[in-house]
Amino acid sequence: LAPWAHDHPRADRHYMKIMEEITLLRPRATGSNTFGVNDDELLKYPFAYMSEPGSWRPTEPEVEGFRRYLRKGGFVMFDDFRGEDWTNLRNQMAQVLPNLRFQQLSGRESVFHAFFEIPDLTVLKAPYGGFEAEYWGIFEDNDPAKRLMAVANVNNDLGEFWEYSDTGFVPVDLSNEAYKFGVNYVIYALTH
């Protein structure tokens, strides 16, 4: 399996099932779409989920395609990475959006209030020992008053919480909190 696929398809299915149960959205809960960042099909979807971006090295066509996706209104959630992977993600996104930079999110941003109220970003303890979960975002024009284009769940793995949410491996309250982040990200992407 490719590193990005180790939570797939269980995390994707569980995530879409929650979206179907608690929102008016009707996602396809029996499968998922997997696209390259420069695939024109991606432009049909306002929300993208990229897992394991720590070893991501986009080609020039991928850089240009992903830039186009984000500039046209797409939103991406980066998940399941830690430590030095964060350095790589920042470097790669500097190619995709050279004039924009990640900014640490405080919890006051509208993405954390798009559906559920998430007043405390420390509610989820990182599944990676020794690392504190952090949330970083890229805003249009580097302006937090404008649209959030990307969110990075640094030192965290929402997909892991989703994947095992039906097994008892992860406490229910933590899985529920992880779903809240994911639901908010999709609702934000659809409304901004």
PDB file of C-alpha atoms in Angstrom:
ATOM      1  CA  LEU A   1       0.000   0.000   0.000  1.00  0.00           C
ATOM      2  CA  ALA A   2       1.056   3.551  -0.673  1.00  0.00           C
ATOM      3  CA  PRO A   3       1.591   5.475   2.598  1.00  0.00           C
ATOM      4  CA  TRP A   4      -1.448   7.681   1.906  1.00  0.00           C
ATOM      5  CA  ALA A   5      -3.711   4.640   1.613  1.00  0.00           C
ATOM      6  CA  HIS A   6      -3.212   2.908   4.953  1.00  0.00           C
ATOM      7  CA  ASP A   7      -6.406   4.385   6.523  1.00  0.00           C
ATOM      8  CA  HIS A   8      -8.241   3.933   3.226  1.00  0.00           C
ATOM      9  CA  PRO A   9     -11.003   2.870   2.644  1.00  0.00           C
ATOM     10  CA  ARG A  10     -12.340   2.435   6.195  1.00  0.00           C
ATOM     11  CA  ALA A  11     -11.633   6.011   7.334  1.00  0.00           C
ATOM     12  CA  ASP A  12     -13.195   7.454   4.160  1.00  0.00           C
ATOM     13  CA  ARG A  13     -16.337   5.326   4.479  1.00  0.00           C
ATOM     14  CA  HIS A  14     -16.828   6.068   8.160  1.00  0.00           C
ATOM     15  CA  TYR A  15     -16.262   9.778   7.552  1.00  0.00           C
ATOM     16  CA  MET A  16     -18.837   9.898   4.750  1.00  0.00           C
ATOM     17  CA  LYS A  17     -21.316   7.857   6.819  1.00  0.00           C
ATOM     18  CA  ILE A  18     -21.116  10.458   9.600  1.00  0.00           C
ATOM     19  CA  MET A  19     -21.568  13.248   7.029  1.00  0.00           C
ATOM     20  CA  GLU A  20     -24.642  11.439   5.697  1.00  0.00           C
ATOM     21  CA  GLU A  21     -26.119  10.883   9.171  1.00  0.00           C
ATOM     22  CA  ILE A  22     -25.753  14.359  10.657  1.00  0.00           C
ATOM     23  CA  THR A  23     -25.971  16.724   7.680  1.00  0.00           C
ATOM     24  CA  LEU A  24     -28.296  17.143   4.726  1.00  0.00           C
ATOM     25  CA  LEU A  25     -25.467  16.138   2.404  1.00  0.00           C
ATOM     26  CA  ARG A  26     -25.777  12.881   0.513  1.00  0.00           C
ATOM     27  CA  PRO A  27     -22.198  11.705   0.041  1.00  0.00           C
ATOM     28  CA  ARG A  28     -21.351   8.354  -1.448  1.00  0.00           C
ATOM     29  CA  ALA A  29     -20.673   6.400   1.736  1.00  0.00           C
ATOM     30  CA  THR A  30     -19.715   3.149   0.007  1.00  0.00           C
ATOM     31  CA  GLY A  31     -16.509   4.354  -1.587  1.00  0.00           C
ATOM     32  CA  SER A  32     -14.309   7.305  -2.311  1.00  0.00           C
ATOM     33  CA  ASN A  33     -12.640   9.069  -5.199  1.00  0.00           C
ATOM     34  CA  THR A  34      -8.869   9.169  -5.491  1.00  0.00           C
ATOM     35  CA  PHE A  35      -7.414  11.799  -7.800  1.00  0.00           C
ATOM     36  CA  GLY A  36      -4.007  13.242  -8.480  1.00  0.00           C
ATOM     37  CA  VAL A  37      -3.668  16.901  -7.503  1.00  0.00           C
ATOM     38  CA  ASN A  38      -3.538  17.876 -11.182  1.00  0.00           C
ATOM     39  CA  ASP A  39      -6.465  15.702 -12.312  1.00  0.00           C
ATOM     40  CA  ASP A  40      -9.205  17.870 -13.847  1.00  0.00           C
ATOM     41  CA  GLU A  41     -11.784  15.683 -12.049  1.00  0.00           C
ATOM     42  CA  LEU A  42     -10.608  17.171  -8.750  1.00  0.00           C
ATOM     43  CA  LEU A  43     -12.004  20.535  -9.888  1.00  0.00           C
ATOM     44  CA  LYS A  44     -15.516  19.089  -9.481  1.00  0.00           C
ATOM     45  CA  TYR A  45     -15.045  18.713  -5.725  1.00  0.00           C
ATOM     46  CA  PRO A  46     -14.777  21.614  -3.255  1.00  0.00           C
ATOM     47  CA  PHE A  47     -13.059  19.473  -0.607  1.00  0.00           C
ATOM     48  CA  ALA A  48      -9.920  17.339  -0.881  1.00  0.00           C
ATOM     49  CA  TYR A  49      -8.314  15.160   1.775  1.00  0.00           C
ATOM     50  CA  MET A  50      -4.583  14.457   1.531  1.00  0.00           C
ATOM     51  CA  SER A  51      -3.180  11.889   3.924  1.00  0.00           C
ATOM     52  CA  GLU A  52       0.527  11.377   4.620  1.00  0.00           C
ATOM     53  CA  PRO A  53       1.889  14.492   2.851  1.00  0.00           C
ATOM     54  CA  GLY A  54       5.264  14.041   4.524  1.00  0.00           C
ATOM     55  CA  SER A  55       6.842  12.418   1.480  1.00  0.00           C
ATOM     56  CA  TRP A  56       4.816  14.321  -1.117  1.00  0.00           C
ATOM     57  CA  ARG A  57       6.992  15.660  -3.950  1.00  0.00           C
ATOM     58  CA  PRO A  58       4.737  17.139  -6.648  1.00  0.00           C
ATOM     59  CA  THR A  59       5.901  17.386 -10.225  1.00  0.00           C
ATOM     60  CA  GLU A  60       5.610  20.740 -12.004  1.00  0.00           C
ATOM     61  CA  PRO A  61       2.290  19.745 -13.659  1.00  0.00           C
ATOM     62  CA  GLU A  62       0.993  18.674 -10.227  1.00  0.00           C
ATOM     63  CA  VAL A  63       2.102  21.983  -8.690  1.00  0.00           C
ATOM     64  CA  GLU A  64       0.267  23.902 -11.418  1.00  0.00           C
ATOM     65  CA  GLY A  65      -2.854  21.711 -11.221  1.00  0.00           C
ATOM     66  CA  PHE A  66      -3.086  21.928  -7.446  1.00  0.00           C
ATOM     67  CA  ARG A  67      -2.550  25.688  -7.559  1.00  0.00           C
ATOM     68  CA  ARG A  68      -5.427  25.941 -10.045  1.00  0.00           C
ATOM     69  CA  TYR A  69      -7.669  23.807  -7.797  1.00  0.00           C
ATOM     70  CA  LEU A  70      -7.005  25.933  -4.701  1.00  0.00           C
ATOM     71  CA  ARG A  71      -7.266  29.267  -6.565  1.00  0.00           C
ATOM     72  CA  LYS A  72     -10.623  28.227  -8.076  1.00  0.00           C
ATOM     73  CA  GLY A  73     -12.104  27.708  -4.616  1.00  0.00           C
ATOM     74  CA  GLY A  74     -10.915  24.249  -3.600  1.00  0.00           C
ATOM     75  CA  PHE A  75     -10.140  23.444   0.021  1.00  0.00           C
ATOM     76  CA  VAL A  76      -7.664  20.798   1.174  1.00  0.00           C
ATOM     77  CA  MET A  77      -7.197  19.089   4.513  1.00  0.00           C
ATOM     78  CA  PHE A  78      -3.713  17.660   5.138  1.00  0.00           C
ATOM     79  CA  ASP A  79      -3.692  14.897   7.727  1.00  0.00           C
ATOM     80  CA  ASP A  80      -1.632  12.082   9.216  1.00  0.00           C
ATOM     81  CA  PHE A  81       1.859  13.492   9.511  1.00  0.00           C
ATOM     82  CA  ARG A  82       4.305  14.685  12.154  1.00  0.00           C
ATOM     83  CA  GLY A  83       7.788  15.956  12.845  1.00  0.00           C
ATOM     84  CA  GLU A  84       9.911  16.523   9.744  1.00  0.00           C
ATOM     85  CA  ASP A  85       6.940  15.720   7.504  1.00  0.00           C
ATOM     86  CA  TRP A  86       5.669  19.193   8.437  1.00  0.00           C
ATOM     87  CA  THR A  87       8.818  20.759   6.983  1.00  0.00           C
ATOM     88  CA  ASN A  88       8.269  18.910   3.717  1.00  0.00           C
ATOM     89  CA  LEU A  89       4.620  19.948   3.484  1.00  0.00           C
ATOM     90  CA  ARG A  90       5.490  23.620   4.034  1.00  0.00           C
ATOM     91  CA  ASN A  91       8.212  23.405   1.364  1.00  0.00           C
ATOM     92  CA  GLN A  92       5.923  21.756  -1.185  1.00  0.00           C
ATOM     93  CA  MET A  93       3.058  24.186  -0.547  1.00  0.00           C
ATOM     94  CA  ALA A  94       5.519  27.070  -0.991  1.00  0.00           C
ATOM     95  CA  GLN A  95       5.863  25.820  -4.581  1.00  0.00           C
ATOM     96  CA  VAL A  96       2.109  25.480  -5.044  1.00  0.00           C
ATOM     97  CA  LEU A  97       1.245  28.861  -3.497  1.00  0.00           C
ATOM     98  CA  PRO A  98       4.538  30.774  -3.465  1.00  0.00           C
ATOM     99  CA  ASN A  99       3.159  34.026  -2.045  1.00  0.00           C
ATOM    100  CA  LEU A 100       1.157  32.390   0.736  1.00  0.00           C
ATOM    101  CA  ARG A 101       2.274  30.863   3.997  1.00  0.00           C
ATOM    102  CA  PHE A 102       0.833  28.635   6.694  1.00  0.00           C
ATOM    103  CA  GLN A 103      -0.398  30.470   9.776  1.00  0.00           C
ATOM    104  CA  GLN A 104      -1.125  28.773  13.091  1.00  0.00           C
ATOM    105  CA  LEU A 105      -4.855  28.585  13.803  1.00  0.00           C
ATOM    106  CA  SER A 106      -6.199  29.595  17.207  1.00  0.00           C
ATOM    107  CA  GLY A 107      -9.688  28.101  17.221  1.00  0.00           C
ATOM    108  CA  ARG A 108     -11.408  31.438  16.636  1.00  0.00           C
ATOM    109  CA  GLU A 109     -11.454  30.902  12.847  1.00  0.00           C
ATOM    110  CA  SER A 110     -14.864  30.252  11.282  1.00  0.00           C
ATOM    111  CA  VAL A 111     -13.848  26.760  10.113  1.00  0.00           C
ATOM    112  CA  PHE A 112     -14.045  25.642  13.747  1.00  0.00           C
ATOM    113  CA  HIS A 113     -17.598  26.961  14.014  1.00  0.00           C
ATOM    114  CA  ALA A 114     -18.952  25.963  10.582  1.00  0.00           C
ATOM    115  CA  PHE A 115     -21.201  23.180  11.937  1.00  0.00           C
ATOM    116  CA  PHE A 116     -19.971  22.110  15.357  1.00  0.00           C
ATOM    117  CA  GLU A 117     -18.555  24.501  17.925  1.00  0.00           C
ATOM    118  CA  ILE A 118     -14.921  23.501  18.512  1.00  0.00           C
ATOM    119  CA  PRO A 119     -13.733  26.067  21.050  1.00  0.00           C
ATOM    120  CA  ASP A 120     -10.697  24.084  22.208  1.00  0.00           C
ATOM    121  CA  LEU A 121      -8.178  22.809  19.669  1.00  0.00           C
ATOM    122  CA  THR A 122      -6.439  20.749  22.345  1.00  0.00           C
ATOM    123  CA  VAL A 123      -9.448  18.439  22.730  1.00  0.00           C
ATOM    124  CA  LEU A 124      -7.741  15.806  20.550  1.00  0.00           C
ATOM    125  CA  LYS A 125      -4.498  14.421  21.844  1.00  0.00           C
ATOM    126  CA  ALA A 126      -2.139  13.541  19.038  1.00  0.00           C
ATOM    127  CA  PRO A 127      -1.930   9.804  18.379  1.00  0.00           C
ATOM    128  CA  TYR A 128       1.823  10.248  17.977  1.00  0.00           C
ATOM    129  CA  GLY A 129       3.587  10.097  21.332  1.00  0.00           C
ATOM    130  CA  GLY A 130       5.593  13.166  22.254  1.00  0.00           C
ATOM    131  CA  PHE A 131       3.978  15.525  19.754  1.00  0.00           C
ATOM    132  CA  GLU A 132       1.313  18.153  20.388  1.00  0.00           C
ATOM    133  CA  ALA A 133      -1.418  18.420  17.784  1.00  0.00           C
ATOM    134  CA  GLU A 134      -1.457  21.790  16.012  1.00  0.00           C
ATOM    135  CA  TYR A 135      -3.645  23.279  13.299  1.00  0.00           C
ATOM    136  CA  TRP A 136      -2.261  25.529  10.589  1.00  0.00           C
ATOM    137  CA  GLY A 137      -3.980  27.167   7.647  1.00  0.00           C
ATOM    138  CA  ILE A 138      -3.361  29.014   4.410  1.00  0.00           C
ATOM    139  CA  PHE A 139      -5.652  31.967   3.726  1.00  0.00           C
ATOM    140  CA  GLU A 140      -6.220  33.859   0.500  1.00  0.00           C
ATOM    141  CA  ASP A 141      -3.781  36.792   0.400  1.00  0.00           C
ATOM    142  CA  ASN A 142      -2.394  35.657   3.792  1.00  0.00           C
ATOM    143  CA  ASP A 143      -5.408  37.418   5.309  1.00  0.00           C
ATOM    144  CA  PRO A 144      -7.231  35.503   8.088  1.00  0.00           C
ATOM    145  CA  ALA A 145     -10.356  37.528   7.275  1.00  0.00           C
ATOM    146  CA  LYS A 146     -10.458  35.887   3.826  1.00  0.00           C
ATOM    147  CA  ARG A 147     -11.134  32.317   2.703  1.00  0.00           C
ATOM    148  CA  LEU A 148      -9.199  29.477   4.281  1.00  0.00           C
ATOM    149  CA  MET A 149      -7.802  27.383   1.414  1.00  0.00           C
ATOM    150  CA  ALA A 150      -5.934  24.673   3.307  1.00  0.00           C
ATOM    151  CA  VAL A 151      -5.750  23.287   6.799  1.00  0.00           C
ATOM    152  CA  ALA A 152      -2.946  21.115   8.122  1.00  0.00           C
ATOM    153  CA  ASN A 153      -3.595  18.839  11.101  1.00  0.00           C
ATOM    154  CA  VAL A 154       0.039  18.844  12.218  1.00  0.00           C
ATOM    155  CA  ASN A 155       1.155  15.995  14.500  1.00  0.00           C
ATOM    156  CA  ASN A 156      -2.280  14.493  14.173  1.00  0.00           C
ATOM    157  CA  ASP A 157      -4.229  11.806  12.345  1.00  0.00           C
ATOM    158  CA  LEU A 158      -7.987  12.361  12.134  1.00  0.00           C
ATOM    159  CA  GLY A 159      -8.184   9.467   9.671  1.00  0.00           C
ATOM    160  CA  GLU A 160      -6.888   7.081  12.323  1.00  0.00           C
ATOM    161  CA  PHE A 161      -9.650   8.131  14.715  1.00  0.00           C
ATOM    162  CA  TRP A 162     -12.225   7.656  11.931  1.00  0.00           C
ATOM    163  CA  GLU A 163     -10.852   4.350  10.690  1.00  0.00           C
ATOM    164  CA  TYR A 164     -11.168   2.609  14.048  1.00  0.00           C
ATOM    165  CA  SER A 165     -14.267   4.404  15.314  1.00  0.00           C
ATOM    166  CA  ASP A 166     -16.358   1.229  15.104  1.00  0.00           C
ATOM    167  CA  THR A 167     -13.885  -1.079  16.864  1.00  0.00           C
ATOM    168  CA  GLY A 168     -13.411   0.280  20.373  1.00  0.00           C
ATOM    169  CA  PHE A 169      -9.693   0.705  19.636  1.00  0.00           C
ATOM    170  CA  VAL A 170     -10.085   4.479  19.999  1.00  0.00           C
ATOM    171  CA  PRO A 171     -12.272   5.922  22.769  1.00  0.00           C
ATOM    172  CA  VAL A 172     -15.667   7.018  21.425  1.00  0.00           C
ATOM    173  CA  ASP A 173     -15.298  10.579  22.724  1.00  0.00           C
ATOM    174  CA  LEU A 174     -12.040  11.030  20.777  1.00  0.00           C
ATOM    175  CA  SER A 175     -13.524   9.583  17.579  1.00  0.00           C
ATOM    176  CA  ASN A 176     -16.480  11.936  17.988  1.00  0.00           C
ATOM    177  CA  GLU A 177     -14.166  14.929  18.378  1.00  0.00           C
ATOM    178  CA  ALA A 178     -12.209  13.896  15.263  1.00  0.00           C
ATOM    179  CA  TYR A 179     -15.448  13.672  13.296  1.00  0.00           C
ATOM    180  CA  LYS A 180     -16.365  17.196  14.421  1.00  0.00           C
ATOM    181  CA  PHE A 181     -13.173  18.570  12.854  1.00  0.00           C
ATOM    182  CA  GLY A 182     -13.809  16.650   9.637  1.00  0.00           C
ATOM    183  CA  VAL A 183     -17.455  17.679   9.360  1.00  0.00           C
ATOM    184  CA  ASN A 184     -16.545  21.313   9.953  1.00  0.00           C
ATOM    185  CA  TYR A 185     -13.896  21.193   7.237  1.00  0.00           C
ATOM    186  CA  VAL A 186     -16.377  19.893   4.647  1.00  0.00           C
ATOM    187  CA  ILE A 187     -19.141  22.323   5.624  1.00  0.00           C
ATOM    188  CA  TYR A 188     -16.659  25.186   5.513  1.00  0.00           C
ATOM    189  CA  ALA A 189     -15.438  24.091   2.055  1.00  0.00           C
ATOM    190  CA  LEU A 190     -19.017  23.996   0.778  1.00  0.00           C
ATOM    191  CA  THR A 191     -19.949  27.401   2.163  1.00  0.00           C
ATOM    192  CA  HIS A 192     -16.828  29.474   1.514  1.00  0.00           C
TER     193      HIS A 192
END
